[in-house]
mmCIF file of N, CA and C in Angstrom:
data_model
loop_
_atom_site.group_PDB
_atom_site.id
_atom_site.type_symbol
_atom_site.label_atom_id
_atom_site.label_comp_id
_atom_site.label_asym_id
_atom_site.label_seq_id
_atom_site.Cartn_x
_atom_site.Cartn_y
_atom_site.Cartn_z
ATOM 1 N N MET A 1 0.837 -1.171 0.000
ATOM 2 C CA MET A 1 0.000 0.000 0.000
ATOM 3 C C MET A 1 0.883 1.235 0.000
ATOM 4 N N ILE A 2 0.496 2.204 -0.735
ATOM 5 C CA ILE A 2 1.240 3.467 -0.809
ATOM 6 C C ILE A 2 0.828 4.343 0.369
ATOM 7 N N PRO A 3 1.788 5.012 1.049
ATOM 8 C CA PRO A 3 1.414 5.902 2.153
ATOM 9 C C PRO A 3 0.470 6.990 1.675
ATOM 10 N N GLY A 4 -0.473 7.358 2.505
ATOM 11 C CA GLY A 4 -1.397 8.425 2.150
ATOM 12 C C GLY A 4 -2.424 8.643 3.229
ATOM 13 N N GLY A 5 -3.254 9.634 3.031
ATOM 14 C CA GLY A 5 -4.301 9.930 4.006
ATOM 15 C C GLY A 5 -4.908 11.287 3.752
ATOM 16 N N HIS A 6 -5.613 11.770 4.747
ATOM 17 C CA HIS A 6 -6.310 13.054 4.653
ATOM 18 C C HIS A 6 -5.497 14.159 5.316
ATOM 19 N N ALA A 7 -5.660 15.383 4.803
ATOM 20 C CA ALA A 7 -5.082 16.552 5.458
ATOM 21 C C ALA A 7 -5.910 16.868 6.699
ATOM 22 N N GLU A 8 -5.226 17.214 7.775
ATOM 23 C CA GLU A 8 -5.902 17.620 9.004
ATOM 24 C C GLU A 8 -6.363 19.073 8.859
ATOM 25 N N PRO A 9 -7.339 19.505 9.652
ATOM 26 C CA PRO A 9 -7.784 20.912 9.578
ATOM 27 C C PRO A 9 -6.601 21.866 9.744
ATOM 28 N N GLY A 10 -6.487 22.821 8.836
ATOM 29 C CA GLY A 10 -5.420 23.807 8.875
ATOM 30 C C GLY A 10 -4.084 23.335 8.326
ATOM 31 N N GLU A 11 -4.025 22.107 7.823
ATOM 32 C CA GLU A 11 -2.780 21.532 7.311
ATOM 33 C C GLU A 11 -2.764 21.616 5.787
ATOM 34 N N SER A 12 -1.628 22.000 5.208
ATOM 35 C CA SER A 12 -1.516 22.025 3.750
ATOM 36 C C SER A 12 -1.400 20.600 3.219
ATOM 37 N N GLN A 13 -1.657 20.437 1.924
ATOM 38 C CA GLN A 13 -1.490 19.126 1.297
ATOM 39 C C GLN A 13 -0.042 18.650 1.416
ATOM 40 N N VAL A 14 0.902 19.564 1.281
ATOM 41 C CA VAL A 14 2.327 19.226 1.394
ATOM 42 C C VAL A 14 2.643 18.720 2.793
ATOM 43 N N ASP A 15 2.204 19.460 3.818
ATOM 44 C CA ASP A 15 2.461 19.030 5.189
ATOM 45 C C ASP A 15 1.776 17.695 5.486
ATOM 46 N N ALA A 16 0.581 17.489 4.942
ATOM 47 C CA ALA A 16 -0.126 16.220 5.133
ATOM 48 C C ALA A 16 0.664 15.071 4.496
ATOM 49 N N ALA A 17 1.189 15.288 3.305
ATOM 50 C CA ALA A 17 1.961 14.243 2.622
ATOM 51 C C ALA A 17 3.195 13.867 3.440
ATOM 52 N N LEU A 18 3.927 14.860 3.927
ATOM 53 C CA LEU A 18 5.126 14.590 4.729
ATOM 54 C C LEU A 18 4.770 13.872 6.028
ATOM 55 N N ARG A 19 3.701 14.317 6.689
ATOM 56 C CA ARG A 19 3.273 13.702 7.947
ATOM 57 C C ARG A 19 2.824 12.260 7.727
ATOM 58 N N GLU A 20 2.025 12.028 6.691
ATOM 59 C CA GLU A 20 1.511 10.675 6.443
ATOM 60 C C GLU A 20 2.649 9.687 6.163
ATOM 61 N N VAL A 21 3.639 10.104 5.365
ATOM 62 C CA VAL A 21 4.771 9.206 5.100
ATOM 63 C C VAL A 21 5.507 8.900 6.397
ATOM 64 N N GLU A 22 5.775 9.911 7.215
ATOM 65 C CA GLU A 22 6.486 9.671 8.471
ATOM 66 C C GLU A 22 5.678 8.768 9.396
ATOM 67 N N GLU A 23 4.362 9.019 9.511
ATOM 68 C CA GLU A 23 3.538 8.181 10.385
ATOM 69 C C GLU A 23 3.508 6.731 9.898
ATOM 70 N N GLU A 24 3.324 6.543 8.610
ATOM 71 C CA GLU A 24 3.092 5.201 8.086
ATOM 72 C C GLU A 24 4.362 4.398 7.836
ATOM 73 N N THR A 25 5.481 5.084 7.554
ATOM 74 C CA THR A 25 6.725 4.356 7.258
ATOM 75 C C THR A 25 7.807 4.569 8.315
ATOM 76 N N GLY A 26 7.657 5.606 9.135
ATOM 77 C CA GLY A 26 8.692 5.932 10.111
ATOM 78 C C GLY A 26 9.851 6.699 9.518
ATOM 79 N N ARG A 27 9.777 7.076 8.234
ATOM 80 C CA ARG A 27 10.873 7.774 7.557
ATOM 81 C C ARG A 27 10.474 9.211 7.213
ATOM 82 N N ARG A 28 11.482 10.080 7.210
ATOM 83 C CA ARG A 28 11.272 11.447 6.710
ATOM 84 C C ARG A 28 11.692 11.473 5.254
ATOM 85 N N VAL A 29 10.962 12.250 4.471
ATOM 86 C CA VAL A 29 11.233 12.331 3.047
ATOM 87 C C VAL A 29 11.305 13.786 2.610
ATOM 88 N N ARG A 30 11.807 13.956 1.407
ATOM 89 C CA ARG A 30 11.834 15.267 0.744
ATOM 90 C C ARG A 30 10.989 15.123 -0.516
ATOM 91 N N LEU A 31 9.968 15.980 -0.661
ATOM 92 C CA LEU A 31 9.141 15.932 -1.856
ATOM 93 C C LEU A 31 9.917 16.443 -3.055
ATOM 94 N N VAL A 32 9.698 15.814 -4.194
ATOM 95 C CA VAL A 32 10.378 16.171 -5.434
ATOM 96 C C VAL A 32 9.421 16.988 -6.287
ATOM 97 N N ARG A 33 9.850 18.181 -6.658
ATOM 98 C CA ARG A 33 9.024 19.050 -7.492
ATOM 99 C C ARG A 33 9.000 18.504 -8.913
ATOM 100 N N PRO A 34 7.817 18.445 -9.522
ATOM 101 C CA PRO A 34 7.767 17.977 -10.911
ATOM 102 C C PRO A 34 8.410 18.990 -11.852
ATOM 103 N N PRO A 35 8.751 18.546 -13.056
ATOM 104 C CA PRO A 35 9.331 19.481 -14.023
ATOM 105 C C PRO A 35 8.365 20.625 -14.309
ATOM 106 N N GLY A 36 8.926 21.753 -14.598
ATOM 107 C CA GLY A 36 8.111 22.921 -14.927
ATOM 108 C C GLY A 36 8.795 24.169 -14.419
ATOM 109 N N PRO A 37 8.247 25.305 -14.780
ATOM 110 C CA PRO A 37 8.874 26.561 -14.359
ATOM 111 C C PRO A 37 8.758 26.763 -12.854
ATOM 112 N N ALA A 38 9.798 27.330 -12.278
ATOM 113 C CA ALA A 38 9.801 27.640 -10.848
ATOM 114 C C ALA A 38 9.075 28.957 -10.611
ATOM 115 N N VAL A 39 8.514 29.092 -9.424
ATOM 116 C CA VAL A 39 7.899 30.351 -9.024
ATOM 117 C C VAL A 39 9.030 31.345 -8.786
ATOM 118 N N PRO A 40 8.888 32.596 -9.214
ATOM 119 C CA PRO A 40 9.955 33.579 -8.983
ATOM 120 C C PRO A 40 10.331 33.664 -7.502
ATOM 121 N N ALA A 41 11.608 33.842 -7.229
ATOM 122 C CA ALA A 41 12.124 33.863 -5.854
ATOM 123 C C ALA A 41 11.471 34.956 -5.007
ATOM 124 N N ASP A 42 11.082 36.060 -5.625
ATOM 125 C CA ASP A 42 10.495 37.162 -4.861
ATOM 126 C C ASP A 42 8.969 37.117 -4.845
ATOM 127 N N PHE A 43 8.367 35.990 -5.202
ATOM 128 C CA PHE A 43 6.907 35.871 -5.195
ATOM 129 C C PHE A 43 6.418 36.067 -3.762
ATOM 130 N N PRO A 44 5.437 36.957 -3.538
ATOM 131 C CA PRO A 44 5.064 37.345 -2.172
ATOM 132 C C PRO A 44 4.094 36.392 -1.459
ATOM 133 N N ARG A 45 4.101 35.135 -1.777
ATOM 134 C CA ARG A 45 3.213 34.161 -1.128
ATOM 135 C C ARG A 45 4.021 32.915 -0.750
ATOM 136 N N THR A 46 3.461 32.101 0.126
ATOM 137 C CA THR A 46 4.081 30.822 0.461
ATOM 138 C C THR A 46 3.960 29.906 -0.748
ATOM 139 N N VAL A 47 5.068 29.331 -1.163
ATOM 140 C CA VAL A 47 5.086 28.442 -2.321
ATOM 141 C C VAL A 47 5.159 27.005 -1.816
ATOM 142 N N LEU A 48 4.214 26.176 -2.234
ATOM 143 C CA LEU A 48 4.176 24.767 -1.839
ATOM 144 C C LEU A 48 4.691 23.907 -2.985
ATOM 145 N N THR A 49 5.248 22.744 -2.650
ATOM 146 C CA THR A 49 5.664 21.802 -3.679
ATOM 147 C C THR A 49 4.429 21.334 -4.437
ATOM 148 N N MET A 50 4.498 21.387 -5.756
ATOM 149 C CA MET A 50 3.369 20.957 -6.574
ATOM 150 C C MET A 50 3.283 19.436 -6.573
ATOM 151 N N PRO A 51 2.064 18.901 -6.590
ATOM 152 C CA PRO A 51 1.949 17.457 -6.772
ATOM 153 C C PRO A 51 2.280 17.089 -8.212
ATOM 154 N N TRP A 52 2.646 15.832 -8.418
ATOM 155 C CA TRP A 52 2.887 15.340 -9.772
ATOM 156 C C TRP A 52 1.580 15.146 -10.508
ATOM 157 N N TRP A 53 0.574 14.692 -9.778
ATOM 158 C CA TRP A 53 -0.741 14.477 -10.373
ATOM 159 C C TRP A 53 -1.795 14.872 -9.352
ATOM 160 N N ILE A 54 -2.947 15.282 -9.854
ATOM 161 C CA ILE A 54 -4.140 15.461 -9.031
ATOM 162 C C ILE A 54 -5.216 14.617 -9.701
ATOM 163 N N THR A 55 -5.771 13.677 -8.941
ATOM 164 C CA THR A 55 -6.747 12.747 -9.505
ATOM 165 C C THR A 55 -8.001 12.736 -8.636
ATOM 166 N N GLU A 56 -9.101 12.305 -9.239
ATOM 167 C CA GLU A 56 -10.356 12.139 -8.510
ATOM 168 C C GLU A 56 -10.695 10.666 -8.433
ATOM 169 N N GLN A 57 -11.209 10.251 -7.283
ATOM 170 C CA GLN A 57 -11.601 8.860 -7.097
ATOM 171 C C GLN A 57 -12.916 8.810 -6.325
ATOM 172 N N PRO A 58 -13.980 8.270 -6.945
ATOM 173 C CA PRO A 58 -15.243 8.095 -6.211
ATOM 174 C C PRO A 58 -15.045 7.074 -5.085
ATOM 175 N N VAL A 59 -15.557 7.383 -3.897
ATOM 176 C CA VAL A 59 -15.397 6.489 -2.756
ATOM 177 C C VAL A 59 -16.721 6.363 -2.000
ATOM 178 N N PRO A 60 -16.876 5.251 -1.271
ATOM 179 C CA PRO A 60 -18.083 5.080 -0.451
ATOM 180 C C PRO A 60 -17.998 5.945 0.802
ATOM 181 N N PRO A 61 -19.062 5.969 1.597
ATOM 182 C CA PRO A 61 -19.002 6.704 2.866
ATOM 183 C C PRO A 61 -17.812 6.225 3.702
ATOM 184 N N ASP A 62 -17.190 7.160 4.421
ATOM 185 C CA ASP A 62 -16.056 6.808 5.277
ATOM 186 C C ASP A 62 -16.122 7.620 6.558
ATOM 187 N N GLY A 63 -15.057 7.624 7.322
ATOM 188 C CA GLY A 63 -15.025 8.335 8.592
ATOM 189 C C GLY A 63 -15.038 9.847 8.462
ATOM 190 N N TYR A 64 -14.874 10.357 7.251
ATOM 191 C CA TYR A 64 -14.851 11.803 7.040
ATOM 192 C C TYR A 64 -16.153 12.319 6.450
ATOM 193 N N CYS A 65 -16.862 11.448 5.739
ATOM 194 C CA CYS A 65 -18.100 11.863 5.070
ATOM 195 C C CYS A 65 -19.051 10.661 5.055
ATOM 196 N N GLY A 66 -20.272 10.868 5.499
ATOM 197 C CA GLY A 66 -21.235 9.784 5.592
ATOM 198 C C GLY A 66 -21.913 9.418 4.290
ATOM 199 N N ASP A 67 -21.613 10.121 3.211
ATOM 200 C CA ASP A 67 -22.214 9.845 1.898
ATOM 201 C C ASP A 67 -21.129 9.444 0.908
ATOM 202 N N ARG A 68 -21.557 8.856 -0.217
ATOM 203 C CA ARG A 68 -20.602 8.634 -1.313
ATOM 204 C C ARG A 68 -20.064 10.004 -1.713
ATOM 205 N N HIS A 69 -18.780 10.059 -2.033
ATOM 206 C CA HIS A 69 -18.162 11.333 -2.390
ATOM 207 C C HIS A 69 -16.944 11.070 -3.263
ATOM 208 N N VAL A 70 -16.271 12.136 -3.640
ATOM 209 C CA VAL A 70 -15.095 12.030 -4.497
ATOM 210 C C VAL A 70 -13.886 12.532 -3.727
ATOM 211 N N HIS A 71 -12.849 11.678 -3.653
ATOM 212 C CA HIS A 71 -11.563 12.116 -3.102
ATOM 213 C C HIS A 71 -10.792 12.820 -4.203
ATOM 214 N N VAL A 72 -10.229 13.964 -3.902
ATOM 215 C CA VAL A 72 -9.298 14.644 -4.800
ATOM 216 C C VAL A 72 -7.912 14.368 -4.230
ATOM 217 N N ASP A 73 -7.174 13.494 -4.911
ATOM 218 C CA ASP A 73 -5.878 13.037 -4.426
ATOM 219 C C ASP A 73 -4.750 13.853 -5.030
ATOM 220 N N HIS A 74 -3.908 14.411 -4.164
ATOM 221 C CA HIS A 74 -2.682 15.091 -4.577
ATOM 222 C C HIS A 74 -1.580 14.047 -4.459
ATOM 223 N N GLN A 75 -0.957 13.707 -5.566
ATOM 224 C CA GLN A 75 0.029 12.631 -5.578
ATOM 225 C C GLN A 75 1.425 13.201 -5.807
ATOM 226 N N TYR A 76 2.330 12.876 -4.885
ATOM 227 C CA TYR A 76 3.690 13.389 -4.897
ATOM 228 C C TYR A 76 4.682 12.244 -5.038
ATOM 229 N N PHE A 77 5.882 12.579 -5.489
ATOM 230 C CA PHE A 77 7.031 11.694 -5.364
ATOM 231 C C PHE A 77 7.912 12.276 -4.283
ATOM 232 N N ALA A 78 8.546 11.381 -3.520
ATOM 233 C CA ALA A 78 9.417 11.823 -2.442
ATOM 234 C C ALA A 78 10.661 10.955 -2.421
ATOM 235 N N LEU A 79 11.774 11.536 -2.017
ATOM 236 C CA LEU A 79 13.030 10.810 -1.882
ATOM 237 C C LEU A 79 13.372 10.636 -0.410
ATOM 238 N N VAL A 80 13.857 9.456 -0.076
ATOM 239 C CA VAL A 80 14.346 9.138 1.260
ATOM 240 C C VAL A 80 15.860 9.035 1.145
ATOM 241 N N THR A 81 16.575 9.879 1.885
ATOM 242 C CA THR A 81 18.033 9.846 1.752
ATOM 243 C C THR A 81 18.658 8.695 2.526
ATOM 244 N N ASP A 82 18.035 8.264 3.613
ATOM 245 C CA ASP A 82 18.576 7.136 4.370
ATOM 246 C C ASP A 82 17.437 6.179 4.711
ATOM 247 N N PRO A 83 17.240 5.139 3.911
ATOM 248 C CA PRO A 83 16.097 4.246 4.118
ATOM 249 C C PRO A 83 16.165 3.455 5.415
ATOM 250 N N ASP A 84 17.335 3.401 6.048
ATOM 251 C CA ASP A 84 17.472 2.644 7.289
ATOM 252 C C ASP A 84 17.289 3.507 8.530
ATOM 253 N N ALA A 85 17.151 4.814 8.361
ATOM 254 C CA ALA A 85 17.042 5.730 9.499
ATOM 255 C C ALA A 85 15.577 6.017 9.805
ATOM 256 N N ALA A 86 14.968 5.174 10.613
ATOM 257 C CA ALA A 86 13.587 5.416 11.034
ATOM 258 C C ALA A 86 13.588 6.455 12.149
ATOM 259 N N VAL A 87 12.687 7.442 12.055
ATOM 260 C CA VAL A 87 12.584 8.475 13.084
ATOM 261 C C VAL A 87 11.496 8.142 14.088
ATOM 262 N N ARG A 88 10.716 7.101 13.786
ATOM 263 C CA ARG A 88 9.667 6.636 14.689
ATOM 264 C C ARG A 88 9.247 5.246 14.251
ATOM 265 N N GLU A 89 8.496 4.586 15.087
ATOM 266 C CA GLU A 89 7.963 3.268 14.742
ATOM 267 C C GLU A 89 6.827 3.469 13.730
ATOM 268 N N PRO A 90 6.874 2.773 12.585
ATOM 269 C CA PRO A 90 5.796 2.941 11.609
ATOM 270 C C PRO A 90 4.465 2.423 12.144
ATOM 271 N N GLU A 91 3.366 3.071 11.722
ATOM 272 C CA GLU A 91 2.030 2.657 12.144
ATOM 273 C C GLU A 91 1.583 1.376 11.457
ATOM 274 N N HIS A 92 2.179 1.056 10.329
ATOM 275 C CA HIS A 92 1.787 -0.116 9.556
ATOM 276 C C HIS A 92 3.038 -0.930 9.217
ATOM 277 N N PRO A 93 2.883 -2.232 8.954
ATOM 278 C CA PRO A 93 4.045 -2.990 8.486
ATOM 279 C C PRO A 93 4.613 -2.309 7.241
ATOM 280 N N PHE A 94 5.923 -2.203 7.178
ATOM 281 C CA PHE A 94 6.560 -1.438 6.106
ATOM 282 C C PHE A 94 7.747 -2.205 5.580
ATOM 283 N N ARG A 95 7.913 -2.203 4.263
ATOM 284 C CA ARG A 95 9.117 -2.760 3.645
ATOM 285 C C ARG A 95 9.328 -2.050 2.321
ATOM 286 N N TRP A 96 10.607 -1.977 1.907
ATOM 287 C CA TRP A 96 10.935 -1.419 0.605
ATOM 288 C C TRP A 96 10.633 -2.461 -0.450
ATOM 289 N N ALA A 97 10.039 -2.035 -1.529
ATOM 290 C CA ALA A 97 9.748 -2.929 -2.649
ATOM 291 C C ALA A 97 10.208 -2.223 -3.911
ATOM 292 N N GLY A 98 11.271 -2.705 -4.502
ATOM 293 C CA GLY A 98 11.838 -2.043 -5.670
ATOM 294 C C GLY A 98 11.151 -2.448 -6.951
ATOM 295 N N GLY A 99 11.197 -1.570 -7.904
ATOM 296 C CA GLY A 99 10.738 -1.874 -9.251
ATOM 297 C C GLY A 99 9.233 -1.945 -9.387
ATOM 298 N N ALA A 100 8.803 -2.089 -10.631
ATOM 299 C CA ALA A 100 7.377 -2.126 -10.941
ATOM 300 C C ALA A 100 6.848 -3.547 -10.932
ATOM 301 N N GLY A 101 7.729 -4.538 -10.740
ATOM 302 C CA GLY A 101 7.316 -5.935 -10.774
ATOM 303 C C GLY A 101 6.419 -6.277 -9.605
ATOM 304 N N GLY A 102 6.108 -7.530 -9.495
ATOM 305 C CA GLY A 102 5.265 -7.960 -8.392
ATOM 306 C C GLY A 102 3.817 -7.991 -8.797
ATOM 307 N N ALA A 103 3.407 -9.060 -9.456
ATOM 308 C CA ALA A 103 2.043 -9.149 -9.962
ATOM 309 C C ALA A 103 1.006 -9.093 -8.854
ATOM 310 N N ARG A 104 1.410 -9.370 -7.601
ATOM 311 C CA ARG A 104 0.444 -9.341 -6.512
ATOM 312 C C ARG A 104 0.128 -7.919 -6.063
ATOM 313 N N ARG A 105 0.922 -6.950 -6.457
ATOM 314 C CA ARG A 105 0.631 -5.557 -6.109
ATOM 315 C C ARG A 105 -0.517 -5.051 -6.977
ATOM 316 N N PRO A 106 -1.373 -4.170 -6.425
ATOM 317 C CA PRO A 106 -2.434 -3.599 -7.270
ATOM 318 C C PRO A 106 -1.839 -2.868 -8.471
ATOM 319 N N ARG A 107 -2.598 -2.834 -9.565
ATOM 320 C CA ARG A 107 -2.100 -2.244 -10.803
ATOM 321 C C ARG A 107 -1.684 -0.785 -10.625
ATOM 322 N N ASP A 108 -2.453 0.013 -9.846
ATOM 323 C CA ASP A 108 -2.062 1.415 -9.677
ATOM 324 C C ASP A 108 -0.741 1.531 -8.923
ATOM 325 N N VAL A 109 -0.480 0.624 -7.972
ATOM 326 C CA VAL A 109 0.797 0.638 -7.251
ATOM 327 C C VAL A 109 1.930 0.276 -8.201
ATOM 328 N N ARG A 110 1.718 -0.717 -9.071
ATOM 329 C CA ARG A 110 2.754 -1.083 -10.051
ATOM 330 C C ARG A 110 3.039 0.089 -10.992
ATOM 331 N N ARG A 111 2.001 0.797 -11.411
ATOM 332 C CA ARG A 111 2.207 1.954 -12.299
ATOM 333 C C ARG A 111 2.999 3.042 -11.596
ATOM 334 N N HIS A 112 2.654 3.327 -10.328
ATOM 335 C CA HIS A 112 3.401 4.329 -9.577
ATOM 336 C C HIS A 112 4.852 3.889 -9.386
ATOM 337 N N ALA A 113 5.057 2.606 -9.123
ATOM 338 C CA ALA A 113 6.425 2.099 -8.942
ATOM 339 C C ALA A 113 7.242 2.281 -10.209
ATOM 340 N N ALA A 114 6.651 1.974 -11.361
ATOM 341 C CA ALA A 114 7.362 2.148 -12.634
ATOM 342 C C ALA A 114 7.695 3.619 -12.859
ATOM 343 N N ALA A 115 6.745 4.510 -12.579
ATOM 344 C CA ALA A 115 7.000 5.945 -12.739
ATOM 345 C C ALA A 115 8.084 6.404 -11.762
ATOM 346 N N GLY A 116 8.061 5.882 -10.541
ATOM 347 C CA GLY A 116 9.087 6.231 -9.556
ATOM 348 C C GLY A 116 10.465 5.773 -9.982
ATOM 349 N N ASP A 117 10.552 4.573 -10.527
ATOM 350 C CA ASP A 117 11.843 4.086 -11.020
ATOM 351 C C ASP A 117 12.372 4.995 -12.125
ATOM 352 N N ARG A 118 11.508 5.402 -13.057
ATOM 353 C CA ARG A 118 11.946 6.315 -14.131
ATOM 354 C C ARG A 118 12.386 7.653 -13.549
ATOM 355 N N LEU A 119 11.654 8.152 -12.553
ATOM 356 C CA LEU A 119 12.000 9.423 -11.917
ATOM 357 C C LEU A 119 13.371 9.342 -11.252
ATOM 358 N N VAL A 120 13.599 8.286 -10.474
ATOM 359 C CA VAL A 120 14.875 8.149 -9.770
ATOM 360 C C VAL A 120 16.023 8.035 -10.767
ATOM 361 N N ARG A 121 15.833 7.246 -11.828
ATOM 362 C CA ARG A 121 16.882 7.133 -12.852
ATOM 363 C C ARG A 121 17.145 8.489 -13.487
ATOM 364 N N GLY A 122 16.089 9.249 -13.772
ATOM 365 C CA GLY A 122 16.267 10.575 -14.363
ATOM 366 C C GLY A 122 16.992 11.520 -13.422
ATOM 367 N N CYS A 123 16.644 11.479 -12.129
ATOM 368 C CA CYS A 123 17.334 12.318 -11.140
ATOM 369 C C CYS A 123 18.801 11.923 -11.034
ATOM 370 N N ALA A 124 19.053 10.616 -11.025
ATOM 371 C CA ALA A 124 20.439 10.150 -10.931
ATOM 372 C C ALA A 124 21.234 10.585 -12.160
ATOM 373 N N ASP A 125 20.637 10.478 -13.352
ATOM 374 C CA ASP A 125 21.320 10.921 -14.570
ATOM 375 C C ASP A 125 21.604 12.416 -14.515
ATOM 376 N N ALA A 126 20.618 13.203 -14.050
ATOM 377 C CA ALA A 126 20.815 14.648 -13.943
ATOM 378 C C ALA A 126 21.900 14.960 -12.916
ATOM 379 N N GLU A 127 21.921 14.198 -11.821
ATOM 380 C CA GLU A 127 22.923 14.418 -10.790
ATOM 381 C C GLU A 127 24.320 14.123 -11.317
ATOM 382 N N GLN A 128 24.466 13.068 -12.096
ATOM 383 C CA GLN A 128 25.771 12.764 -12.676
ATOM 384 C C GLN A 128 26.238 13.934 -13.541
ATOM 385 N N GLY A 129 25.337 14.542 -14.293
ATOM 386 C CA GLY A 129 25.685 15.704 -15.101
ATOM 387 C C GLY A 129 26.115 16.881 -14.246
ATOM 388 N N ARG A 130 25.409 17.125 -13.117
ATOM 389 C CA ARG A 130 25.780 18.214 -12.210
ATOM 390 C C ARG A 130 27.159 17.964 -11.616
ATOM 391 N N ARG A 131 27.439 16.727 -11.231
ATOM 392 C CA ARG A 131 28.745 16.424 -10.646
ATOM 393 C C ARG A 131 29.853 16.667 -11.649
ATOM 394 N N ARG A 132 29.621 16.282 -12.910
ATOM 395 C CA ARG A 132 30.646 16.520 -13.938
ATOM 396 C C ARG A 132 30.897 18.012 -14.118
ATOM 397 N N ARG A 133 29.849 18.825 -13.887
ATOM 398 C CA ARG A 133 29.999 20.269 -14.026
ATOM 399 C C ARG A 133 30.386 20.941 -12.711
ATOM 400 N N GLY A 134 30.640 20.149 -11.663
ATOM 401 C CA GLY A 134 31.070 20.717 -10.381
ATOM 402 C C GLY A 134 29.928 21.128 -9.482
ATOM 403 N N GLY A 135 28.683 20.699 -9.761
ATOM 404 C CA GLY A 135 27.538 21.038 -8.910
ATOM 405 C C GLY A 135 27.491 20.184 -7.665
ATOM 406 N N ARG A 136 26.573 20.492 -6.767
ATOM 407 C CA ARG A 136 26.463 19.709 -5.538
ATOM 408 C C ARG A 136 25.425 18.612 -5.689
ATOM 409 N N ALA A 137 25.541 17.594 -4.868
ATOM 410 C CA ALA A 137 24.624 16.449 -4.940
ATOM 411 C C ALA A 137 23.276 16.806 -4.330
ATOM 412 N N ASP A 138 22.196 16.502 -5.030
ATOM 413 C CA ASP A 138 20.841 16.686 -4.520
ATOM 414 C C ASP A 138 20.162 15.353 -4.246
ATOM 415 N N VAL A 139 20.535 14.328 -4.957
ATOM 416 C CA VAL A 139 19.862 13.039 -4.851
ATOM 417 C C VAL A 139 20.804 12.057 -4.190
ATOM 418 N N ALA A 140 20.388 11.509 -3.069
ATOM 419 C CA ALA A 140 21.187 10.485 -2.385
ATOM 420 C C ALA A 140 20.371 9.211 -2.343
ATOM 421 N N GLY A 141 21.000 8.114 -2.568
ATOM 422 C CA GLY A 141 20.294 6.848 -2.438
ATOM 423 C C GLY A 141 19.593 6.459 -3.707
ATOM 424 N N GLY A 142 18.346 6.693 -3.805
ATOM 425 C CA GLY A 142 17.548 6.224 -4.914
ATOM 426 C C GLY A 142 16.326 5.527 -4.354
ATOM 427 N N HIS A 143 16.022 5.778 -3.090
ATOM 428 C CA HIS A 143 14.800 5.259 -2.503
ATOM 429 C C HIS A 143 13.747 6.359 -2.596
ATOM 430 N N TRP A 144 12.568 5.966 -2.920
ATOM 431 C CA TRP A 144 11.517 6.939 -3.125
ATOM 432 C C TRP A 144 10.217 6.393 -2.586
ATOM 433 N N ALA A 145 9.298 7.276 -2.411
ATOM 434 C CA ALA A 145 7.956 6.881 -1.989
ATOM 435 C C ALA A 145 6.973 7.714 -2.790
ATOM 436 N N VAL A 146 5.857 7.138 -3.099
ATOM 437 C CA VAL A 146 4.757 7.889 -3.695
ATOM 438 C C VAL A 146 3.773 8.166 -2.582
ATOM 439 N N VAL A 147 3.360 9.387 -2.474
ATOM 440 C CA VAL A 147 2.444 9.775 -1.419
ATOM 441 C C VAL A 147 1.126 10.173 -2.041
ATOM 442 N N ILE A 148 0.039 9.615 -1.558
ATOM 443 C CA ILE A 148 -1.292 9.998 -2.049
ATOM 444 C C ILE A 148 -2.046 10.650 -0.937
#
């Protein structure tokens, strides 16, 4: 299962994503901004990390709403720099699962895993280019999580 959940009252989607990953996996992550233009540095508002995708999913009644409704999911990619450094006990059983394989995983999880693998490879390739040009390292490891 991919880490995820609801934003608490007064919590941004970004803060909810970071909190849910930490609660469910015990790890802290850094959200990865999708490709696209950056907001100008002097923009006079708080700038949040953009999700990679925003999707809608019809759901039955749950603990937040007693009627059928639609979840609007903000989906992020996140990097974990040290997969062995748990900052707390995870709320759910947790293990790293590499690659898009694993026919027993739900199809949407396999799709996210494949996209995550491509993202990590792309970040690693970009990082190698930065190192050749004398830039600093931004990507460590190659462990990632998709947050919904």
